[in-house]
């Protein structure tokens, strides 16, 4: 029987090609994901370990720089004590914060959040072990800096050039003293690293004479654990110390966790691709078994048992799965290399390191490929083994019994109903529990619809058949009839497309709905022409607000400045704003009182906060600020809650009396004449042409809050493309088998006058009908799921209303039709080229 299985594999090489491709693509996705994750994990682990090679002990200060009662960090005196401890060779203090430089076009080099500034700490030999200089040397004067090699290349800077450096304050110019390489994570994440002289860095990021961190190198022969024991007693209570090896191990664990999350996401999409592939494989083996019905009957007649027939089909599937797995694994290695190169193309620098090929991806590739193929082939094999020998000899195509169809449809209807109930209950429940219910319901609904698709195919395709007859005549009529001739096959083919489009449509409905709500929320609440913020998401300096207030043509300016105060035992979050201007730049919908009362030193409170705390207009509140000074504030107004307004609004003058440094998240600006290139340039110039500060107009603001959704959708579309490609292969496979089975019929049609052009049209239209049918089912189920998931988050997003993206749904339908046309090219060509006489004689 095994020899028979091998013979069948080699006898039907062309027919099994699509199955091999489906398994191969799924396996490539799985193995590529595992190899990619292992390679990245290994590279980052090696980088982390390398960065701690010369570190015996690492010290971190957890002191609060704003707390007057304690030191803001590690003092120079503390480091000197550590330097004198037994086994210590050297101590290197570090401070860090945001710093960025501009490229030749004035744009910020790097990605903002990973642009970093730190200090150059030379030892007795004049070198800092954390950095290797390729040109020049480290900064030792107030007006000097050093740059990492990649940033210097992007900015086209050379030693001796003047470089504009942006921190949280005004832009400053420094002389480039050197260029270095480093294992710093900020640089490897696509950012930049600027090194200042120690005193300059301390003044910018902490306080002169203090450090946030320190690394200790051990003397030759000294034990790291003993050095740690000697260092710990010398530290203040606000600092902790660990060995370099312990920190490297911790980072390795964090890297594994991060890679684990990425791996799970990618493997999820690989699982979807393989699930879609099951339908293609099952379809292929069903058709191959059907074409060998007489052969199987003869084998049964000469003594083969049912188990042997089933095992023969499974052995055939195992061979196909093994071949596909091997090819898929090789492609997966290529995919891993491509993903690594793709990350580099997006300026996400990956540490150098070898491609890691462990046993896990190999075993997973072979195991998944073979098991999936055998699983998909089991049902066709079992069905073939159950056909009685005499019945099989009399009929090449054994029709499914009425009983089997009734049982199938009944089971499908019950599973679909169960899934629909779960989805509706989840939508009404909301929250995480609701989403769990929806997930379970979606699984059952999808399985139920897949089971019911053969039943659905007849009435749905019957509705579109008249549309085919009018424009396309006989070819259209035959295409409609052929599409429902074998409902099981049509259903299995359409299911593959339906699964992919269910996910794509669900994501689109949810993403577009959320994006529209966020966009509406932005336009309804922001009246300002521009929003100013830091590229790294940090705080703006007070000088930026002062500069904008003085800028020509500016009619209103108000910051969103973080503030906190205590009322009894409760801490209240507030925003310090500019009275009079805040109403011009943001929509403050007043419920009671008057927002103009902010200018009198009073506060405005959001409606929900006022209700929860029992505050009303006119109430006096005894508050305690961060500096522990007390004051009495009166509630002058209550306003409707807004995503862009804190629970409490207060005048900046009130807050600044109690703050040593204001924390300004954004500044909203209204200009005379509204948005214009001239007004934007005025603001940029007022801010000193600072590359680290973003000046966003209304469209930029909308993109800032809603653009991430479109980016996420595009990534999801790309990941789901693999499943759709496999679905296309399924359509090609079905049509090719259909043409082979209908050789006699096509020969007769050609003999009675159906020319080659109309034969091609018939096959193409059949493909379009099947594809569009699968798309309609997928779009319907996906829209339902998108609505349900949206209901669970509706309360968290003001103004949430379901939006069906009709433009994208239309594109999906057109693409489905195009898929049908492309999938039919080869089968239609083969059908048209059949020799009439040979086709009529074929069995």
PDB file of C-alpha atoms in Angstrom, residues 314-525:
ATOM      1  CA  UNK A 314      -2.559   9.281   4.608  1.00  0.00           C
ATOM      2  CA  UNK A 315       0.822   7.956   3.440  1.00  0.00           C
ATOM      3  CA  UNK A 316       0.386   9.912   0.215  1.00  0.00           C
ATOM      4  CA  UNK A 317      -0.419  13.009   2.285  1.00  0.00           C
ATOM      5  CA  UNK A 318       2.621  12.411   4.517  1.00  0.00           C
ATOM      6  CA  UNK A 319       4.956  12.310   1.510  1.00  0.00           C
ATOM      7  CA  UNK A 320       3.442  15.494   0.107  1.00  0.00           C
ATOM      8  CA  UNK A 321       3.620  17.186   3.527  1.00  0.00           C
ATOM      9  CA  UNK A 322       7.245  16.158   4.032  1.00  0.00           C
ATOM     10  CA  UNK A 323       8.329  17.538   0.645  1.00  0.00           C
ATOM     11  CA  UNK A 324       6.394  20.758   1.248  1.00  0.00           C
ATOM     12  CA  UNK A 325       7.843  21.090   4.763  1.00  0.00           C
ATOM     13  CA  UNK A 326      11.432  20.815   3.574  1.00  0.00           C
ATOM     14  CA  UNK A 327      10.904  23.411   0.849  1.00  0.00           C
ATOM     15  CA  UNK A 328       8.914  25.598   3.259  1.00  0.00           C
ATOM     16  CA  UNK A 329      11.693  25.495   5.841  1.00  0.00           C
ATOM     17  CA  UNK A 330      14.242  26.672   3.275  1.00  0.00           C
ATOM     18  CA  UNK A 331      11.876  29.483   2.262  1.00  0.00           C
ATOM     19  CA  UNK A 332      11.355  30.280   5.956  1.00  0.00           C
ATOM     20  CA  UNK A 333      15.090  30.879   6.351  1.00  0.00           C
ATOM     21  CA  UNK A 334      14.888  33.311   3.426  1.00  0.00           C
ATOM     22  CA  UNK A 335      11.865  34.974   5.055  1.00  0.00           C
ATOM     23  CA  UNK A 336      13.784  35.418   8.327  1.00  0.00           C
ATOM     24  CA  UNK A 337      16.675  37.042   6.461  1.00  0.00           C
ATOM     25  CA  UNK A 338      14.203  39.270   4.611  1.00  0.00           C
ATOM     26  CA  UNK A 339      12.488  40.362   7.842  1.00  0.00           C
ATOM     27  CA  UNK A 340      15.827  41.255   9.361  1.00  0.00           C
ATOM     28  CA  UNK A 341      16.771  43.313   6.299  1.00  0.00           C
ATOM     29  CA  UNK A 342      13.318  44.940   6.309  1.00  0.00           C
ATOM     30  CA  UNK A 343      13.775  46.131   9.895  1.00  0.00           C
ATOM     31  CA  UNK A 344      17.100  47.660   8.927  1.00  0.00           C
ATOM     32  CA  UNK A 345      15.386  49.433   6.008  1.00  0.00           C
ATOM     33  CA  UNK A 346      13.038  51.112   8.541  1.00  0.00           C
ATOM     34  CA  UNK A 347      16.098  52.389  10.454  1.00  0.00           C
ATOM     35  CA  UNK A 348      15.641  49.788  13.189  1.00  0.00           C
ATOM     36  CA  UNK A 349      19.236  48.737  13.587  1.00  0.00           C
ATOM     37  CA  UNK A 350      19.654  45.072  14.463  1.00  0.00           C
ATOM     38  CA  UNK A 351      22.851  43.980  16.237  1.00  0.00           C
ATOM     39  CA  UNK A 352      25.204  41.913  14.120  1.00  0.00           C
ATOM     40  CA  UNK A 353      25.035  38.208  14.675  1.00  0.00           C
ATOM     41  CA  UNK A 354      24.719  34.859  12.898  1.00  0.00           C
ATOM     42  CA  UNK A 355      21.474  33.363  11.645  1.00  0.00           C
ATOM     43  CA  UNK A 356      20.329  30.966  14.376  1.00  0.00           C
ATOM     44  CA  UNK A 357      19.053  27.610  13.113  1.00  0.00           C
ATOM     45  CA  UNK A 358      18.040  25.584  16.166  1.00  0.00           C
ATOM     46  CA  UNK A 359      16.244  22.252  16.258  1.00  0.00           C
ATOM     47  CA  UNK A 360      12.900  23.844  17.185  1.00  0.00           C
ATOM     48  CA  UNK A 361      12.158  25.507  13.793  1.00  0.00           C
ATOM     49  CA  UNK A 362      13.221  22.350  11.932  1.00  0.00           C
ATOM     50  CA  UNK A 363      11.003  20.060  14.003  1.00  0.00           C
ATOM     51  CA  UNK A 364       8.153  22.570  13.945  1.00  0.00           C
ATOM     52  CA  UNK A 365       8.357  22.912  10.154  1.00  0.00           C
ATOM     53  CA  UNK A 366       8.301  19.165   9.509  1.00  0.00           C
ATOM     54  CA  UNK A 367       5.791  18.419  12.261  1.00  0.00           C
ATOM     55  CA  UNK A 368       3.365  21.164  11.285  1.00  0.00           C
ATOM     56  CA  UNK A 369       3.606  20.489   7.544  1.00  0.00           C
ATOM     57  CA  UNK A 370       3.143  16.726   7.766  1.00  0.00           C
ATOM     58  CA  UNK A 371       0.452  16.822  10.473  1.00  0.00           C
ATOM     59  CA  UNK A 372      -1.601  19.530   8.742  1.00  0.00           C
ATOM     60  CA  UNK A 373      -1.484  17.678   5.425  1.00  0.00           C
ATOM     61  CA  UNK A 374      -2.415  14.325   6.989  1.00  0.00           C
ATOM     62  CA  UNK A 375      -5.192  15.938   9.035  1.00  0.00           C
ATOM     63  CA  UNK A 376      -6.680  17.523   5.921  1.00  0.00           C
ATOM     64  CA  UNK A 377      -6.399  14.253   3.969  1.00  0.00           C
ATOM     65  CA  UNK A 378      -7.863  12.042   6.711  1.00  0.00           C
ATOM     66  CA  UNK A 379     -11.531  12.761   5.960  1.00  0.00           C
ATOM     67  CA  UNK A 380     -11.230  12.193   2.166  1.00  0.00           C
ATOM     68  CA  UNK A 381      -9.308   8.971   2.866  1.00  0.00           C
ATOM     69  CA  UNK A 382     -11.911   7.752   5.352  1.00  0.00           C
ATOM     70  CA  UNK A 383     -14.714   8.648   2.941  1.00  0.00           C
ATOM     71  CA  UNK A 384     -13.016   6.728   0.118  1.00  0.00           C
ATOM     72  CA  UNK A 385     -12.531   3.650   2.284  1.00  0.00           C
ATOM     73  CA  UNK A 386     -16.253   3.536   3.136  1.00  0.00           C
ATOM     74  CA  UNK A 387     -17.387   3.244  -0.511  1.00  0.00           C
ATOM     75  CA  UNK A 388     -18.511  -0.343  -1.250  1.00  0.00           C
ATOM     76  CA  UNK A 389     -16.423  -1.989  -4.041  1.00  0.00           C
ATOM     77  CA  UNK A 390     -19.450  -2.766  -6.293  1.00  0.00           C
ATOM     78  CA  UNK A 391     -20.876   0.769  -5.982  1.00  0.00           C
ATOM     79  CA  UNK A 392     -17.476   2.257  -6.654  1.00  0.00           C
ATOM     80  CA  UNK A 393     -17.026   0.210  -9.832  1.00  0.00           C
ATOM     81  CA  UNK A 394     -20.369   1.378 -11.162  1.00  0.00           C
ATOM     82  CA  UNK A 395     -19.912   5.122 -10.483  1.00  0.00           C
ATOM     83  CA  UNK A 396     -16.879   7.309 -10.785  1.00  0.00           C
ATOM     84  CA  UNK A 397     -18.495  10.099  -8.802  1.00  0.00           C
ATOM     85  CA  UNK A 398     -20.380   8.788  -5.800  1.00  0.00           C
ATOM     86  CA  UNK A 399     -22.899  11.399  -4.746  1.00  0.00           C
ATOM     87  CA  UNK A 400     -23.302  12.352  -1.138  1.00  0.00           C
ATOM     88  CA  UNK A 401     -26.397  10.815   0.416  1.00  0.00           C
ATOM     89  CA  UNK A 402     -29.378  12.962   1.413  1.00  0.00           C
ATOM     90  CA  UNK A 403     -28.925  11.793   4.983  1.00  0.00           C
ATOM     91  CA  UNK A 404     -25.307  13.012   5.106  1.00  0.00           C
ATOM     92  CA  UNK A 405     -26.279  16.444   3.761  1.00  0.00           C
ATOM     93  CA  UNK A 406     -29.133  16.793   6.267  1.00  0.00           C
ATOM     94  CA  UNK A 407     -26.842  15.828   9.148  1.00  0.00           C
ATOM     95  CA  UNK A 408     -24.160  18.241   7.929  1.00  0.00           C
ATOM     96  CA  UNK A 409     -26.558  21.162   7.550  1.00  0.00           C
ATOM     97  CA  UNK A 410     -28.195  20.494  10.922  1.00  0.00           C
ATOM     98  CA  UNK A 411     -24.845  20.401  12.698  1.00  0.00           C
ATOM     99  CA  UNK A 412     -23.677  23.537  10.833  1.00  0.00           C
ATOM    100  CA  UNK A 413     -26.849  25.445  11.750  1.00  0.00           C
ATOM    101  CA  UNK A 414     -26.523  24.501  15.427  1.00  0.00           C
ATOM    102  CA  UNK A 415     -22.837  25.514  15.615  1.00  0.00           C
ATOM    103  CA  UNK A 416     -23.522  28.799  13.780  1.00  0.00           C
ATOM    104  CA  UNK A 417     -26.403  29.642  16.122  1.00  0.00           C
ATOM    105  CA  UNK A 418     -24.220  28.878  19.153  1.00  0.00           C
ATOM    106  CA  UNK A 419     -21.496  31.144  17.796  1.00  0.00           C
ATOM    107  CA  UNK A 420     -23.933  33.977  17.003  1.00  0.00           C
ATOM    108  CA  UNK A 421     -25.398  33.835  20.509  1.00  0.00           C
ATOM    109  CA  UNK A 422     -21.894  34.002  21.997  1.00  0.00           C
ATOM    110  CA  UNK A 423     -21.007  37.027  19.858  1.00  0.00           C
ATOM    111  CA  UNK A 424     -24.212  38.911  20.751  1.00  0.00           C
ATOM    112  CA  UNK A 425     -23.803  38.123  24.467  1.00  0.00           C
ATOM    113  CA  UNK A 426     -20.202  39.299  24.339  1.00  0.00           C
ATOM    114  CA  UNK A 427     -21.190  42.545  22.612  1.00  0.00           C
ATOM    115  CA  UNK A 428     -23.824  43.257  25.269  1.00  0.00           C
ATOM    116  CA  UNK A 429     -21.496  42.334  28.174  1.00  0.00           C
ATOM    117  CA  UNK A 430     -18.593  44.561  27.106  1.00  0.00           C
ATOM    118  CA  UNK A 431     -15.125  44.692  28.632  1.00  0.00           C
ATOM    119  CA  UNK A 432     -12.541  41.902  28.610  1.00  0.00           C
ATOM    120  CA  UNK A 433     -15.127  39.249  29.496  1.00  0.00           C
ATOM    121  CA  UNK A 434     -17.262  40.326  26.557  1.00  0.00           C
ATOM    122  CA  UNK A 435     -14.312  40.112  24.189  1.00  0.00           C
ATOM    123  CA  UNK A 436     -13.548  36.600  25.438  1.00  0.00           C
ATOM    124  CA  UNK A 437     -17.136  35.589  24.685  1.00  0.00           C
ATOM    125  CA  UNK A 438     -16.900  37.165  21.241  1.00  0.00           C
ATOM    126  CA  UNK A 439     -13.668  35.290  20.539  1.00  0.00           C
ATOM    127  CA  UNK A 440     -15.256  31.951  21.455  1.00  0.00           C
ATOM    128  CA  UNK A 441     -18.428  32.841  19.537  1.00  0.00           C
ATOM    129  CA  UNK A 442     -16.415  33.880  16.482  1.00  0.00           C
ATOM    130  CA  UNK A 443     -14.654  30.509  16.457  1.00  0.00           C
ATOM    131  CA  UNK A 444     -17.926  28.566  16.528  1.00  0.00           C
ATOM    132  CA  UNK A 445     -19.616  30.937  14.061  1.00  0.00           C
ATOM    133  CA  UNK A 446     -16.745  30.567  11.598  1.00  0.00           C
ATOM    134  CA  UNK A 447     -16.773  26.763  11.881  1.00  0.00           C
ATOM    135  CA  UNK A 448     -20.564  26.698  11.535  1.00  0.00           C
ATOM    136  CA  UNK A 449     -20.551  28.915   8.452  1.00  0.00           C
ATOM    137  CA  UNK A 450     -17.830  26.743   6.897  1.00  0.00           C
ATOM    138  CA  UNK A 451     -20.016  23.679   7.470  1.00  0.00           C
ATOM    139  CA  UNK A 452     -23.072  25.483   6.033  1.00  0.00           C
ATOM    140  CA  UNK A 453     -21.339  27.047   3.023  1.00  0.00           C
ATOM    141  CA  UNK A 454     -22.300  24.215   0.620  1.00  0.00           C
ATOM    142  CA  UNK A 455     -25.965  24.765   1.578  1.00  0.00           C
ATOM    143  CA  UNK A 456     -25.600  28.557   1.235  1.00  0.00           C
ATOM    144  CA  UNK A 457     -23.924  28.317  -2.170  1.00  0.00           C
ATOM    145  CA  UNK A 458     -27.053  27.263  -4.084  1.00  0.00           C
ATOM    146  CA  UNK A 459     -29.428  30.119  -3.103  1.00  0.00           C
ATOM    147  CA  UNK A 460     -26.723  32.801  -3.108  1.00  0.00           C
ATOM    148  CA  UNK A 461     -25.313  31.851  -6.501  1.00  0.00           C
ATOM    149  CA  UNK A 462     -28.858  31.427  -7.849  1.00  0.00           C
ATOM    150  CA  UNK A 463     -29.425  35.128  -7.077  1.00  0.00           C
ATOM    151  CA  UNK A 464     -26.446  36.240  -9.186  1.00  0.00           C
ATOM    152  CA  UNK A 465     -26.999  33.766 -12.040  1.00  0.00           C
ATOM    153  CA  UNK A 466     -29.349  36.107 -13.958  1.00  0.00           C
ATOM    154  CA  UNK A 467     -26.607  38.743 -13.887  1.00  0.00           C
ATOM    155  CA  UNK A 468     -24.333  36.304 -15.708  1.00  0.00           C
ATOM    156  CA  UNK A 469     -26.830  35.187 -18.358  1.00  0.00           C
ATOM    157  CA  UNK A 470     -27.655  38.701 -19.633  1.00  0.00           C
ATOM    158  CA  UNK A 471     -24.182  40.021 -20.483  1.00  0.00           C
ATOM    159  CA  UNK A 472     -22.435  36.692 -21.124  1.00  0.00           C
ATOM    160  CA  UNK A 473     -25.152  34.447 -22.601  1.00  0.00           C
ATOM    161  CA  UNK A 474     -24.570  30.703 -22.670  1.00  0.00           C
ATOM    162  CA  UNK A 475     -21.111  30.969 -21.111  1.00  0.00           C
ATOM    163  CA  UNK A 476     -22.577  32.847 -18.127  1.00  0.00           C
ATOM    164  CA  UNK A 477     -25.427  30.368 -17.690  1.00  0.00           C
ATOM    165  CA  UNK A 478     -23.056  27.387 -17.758  1.00  0.00           C
ATOM    166  CA  UNK A 479     -20.689  29.109 -15.320  1.00  0.00           C
ATOM    167  CA  UNK A 480     -23.529  29.607 -12.827  1.00  0.00           C
ATOM    168  CA  UNK A 481     -24.614  25.977 -13.133  1.00  0.00           C
ATOM    169  CA  UNK A 482     -21.061  24.653 -12.826  1.00  0.00           C
ATOM    170  CA  UNK A 483     -20.439  26.720  -9.672  1.00  0.00           C
ATOM    171  CA  UNK A 484     -23.192  24.834  -7.797  1.00  0.00           C
ATOM    172  CA  UNK A 485     -22.738  21.441  -9.425  1.00  0.00           C
ATOM    173  CA  UNK A 486     -20.601  20.257  -6.524  1.00  0.00           C
ATOM    174  CA  UNK A 487     -21.634  22.330  -3.473  1.00  0.00           C
ATOM    175  CA  UNK A 488     -19.092  20.639  -1.204  1.00  0.00           C
ATOM    176  CA  UNK A 489     -16.202  21.599  -3.458  1.00  0.00           C
ATOM    177  CA  UNK A 490     -17.511  25.100  -4.059  1.00  0.00           C
ATOM    178  CA  UNK A 491     -18.019  25.527  -0.319  1.00  0.00           C
ATOM    179  CA  UNK A 492     -14.526  24.321   0.567  1.00  0.00           C
ATOM    180  CA  UNK A 493     -12.993  26.645  -2.024  1.00  0.00           C
ATOM    181  CA  UNK A 494     -15.086  29.628  -0.955  1.00  0.00           C
ATOM    182  CA  UNK A 495     -14.346  28.901   2.733  1.00  0.00           C
ATOM    183  CA  UNK A 496     -10.662  29.659   2.253  1.00  0.00           C
ATOM    184  CA  UNK A 497     -11.460  33.122   0.904  1.00  0.00           C
ATOM    185  CA  UNK A 498     -14.209  33.633   3.477  1.00  0.00           C
ATOM    186  CA  UNK A 499     -11.819  33.059   6.406  1.00  0.00           C
ATOM    187  CA  UNK A 500      -9.276  35.566   5.119  1.00  0.00           C
ATOM    188  CA  UNK A 501     -11.877  38.217   4.322  1.00  0.00           C
ATOM    189  CA  UNK A 502     -13.668  37.684   7.642  1.00  0.00           C
ATOM    190  CA  UNK A 503     -10.506  38.744   9.434  1.00  0.00           C
ATOM    191  CA  UNK A 504      -9.660  41.536   6.990  1.00  0.00           C
ATOM    192  CA  UNK A 505     -13.193  42.965   7.075  1.00  0.00           C
ATOM    193  CA  UNK A 506     -13.491  42.678  10.850  1.00  0.00           C
ATOM    194  CA  UNK A 507     -10.224  44.555  11.320  1.00  0.00           C
ATOM    195  CA  UNK A 508     -11.265  47.176   8.763  1.00  0.00           C
ATOM    196  CA  UNK A 509     -14.677  47.804  10.340  1.00  0.00           C
ATOM    197  CA  UNK A 510     -13.179  48.098  13.820  1.00  0.00           C
ATOM    198  CA  UNK A 511     -10.188  50.172  12.717  1.00  0.00           C
ATOM    199  CA  UNK A 512     -12.158  52.603  10.546  1.00  0.00           C
ATOM    200  CA  UNK A 513     -14.849  53.017  13.202  1.00  0.00           C
ATOM    201  CA  UNK A 514     -12.327  53.762  15.957  1.00  0.00           C
ATOM    202  CA  UNK A 515     -10.309  56.002  13.634  1.00  0.00           C
ATOM    203  CA  UNK A 516     -13.414  57.975  12.644  1.00  0.00           C
ATOM    204  CA  UNK A 517     -14.405  58.430  16.296  1.00  0.00           C
ATOM    205  CA  UNK A 518     -10.912  59.640  17.220  1.00  0.00           C
ATOM    206  CA  UNK A 519     -10.819  61.938  14.207  1.00  0.00           C
ATOM    207  CA  UNK A 520     -14.223  63.406  15.113  1.00  0.00           C
ATOM    208  CA  UNK A 521     -13.157  63.769  18.724  1.00  0.00           C
ATOM    209  CA  UNK A 522     -10.049  65.659  17.587  1.00  0.00           C
ATOM    210  CA  UNK A 523     -11.849  68.041  15.233  1.00  0.00           C
ATOM    211  CA  UNK A 524     -14.686  68.652  17.713  1.00  0.00           C
ATOM    212  CA  UNK A 525     -12.406  69.482  20.628  1.00  0.00           C
TER     213      UNK A 525
END
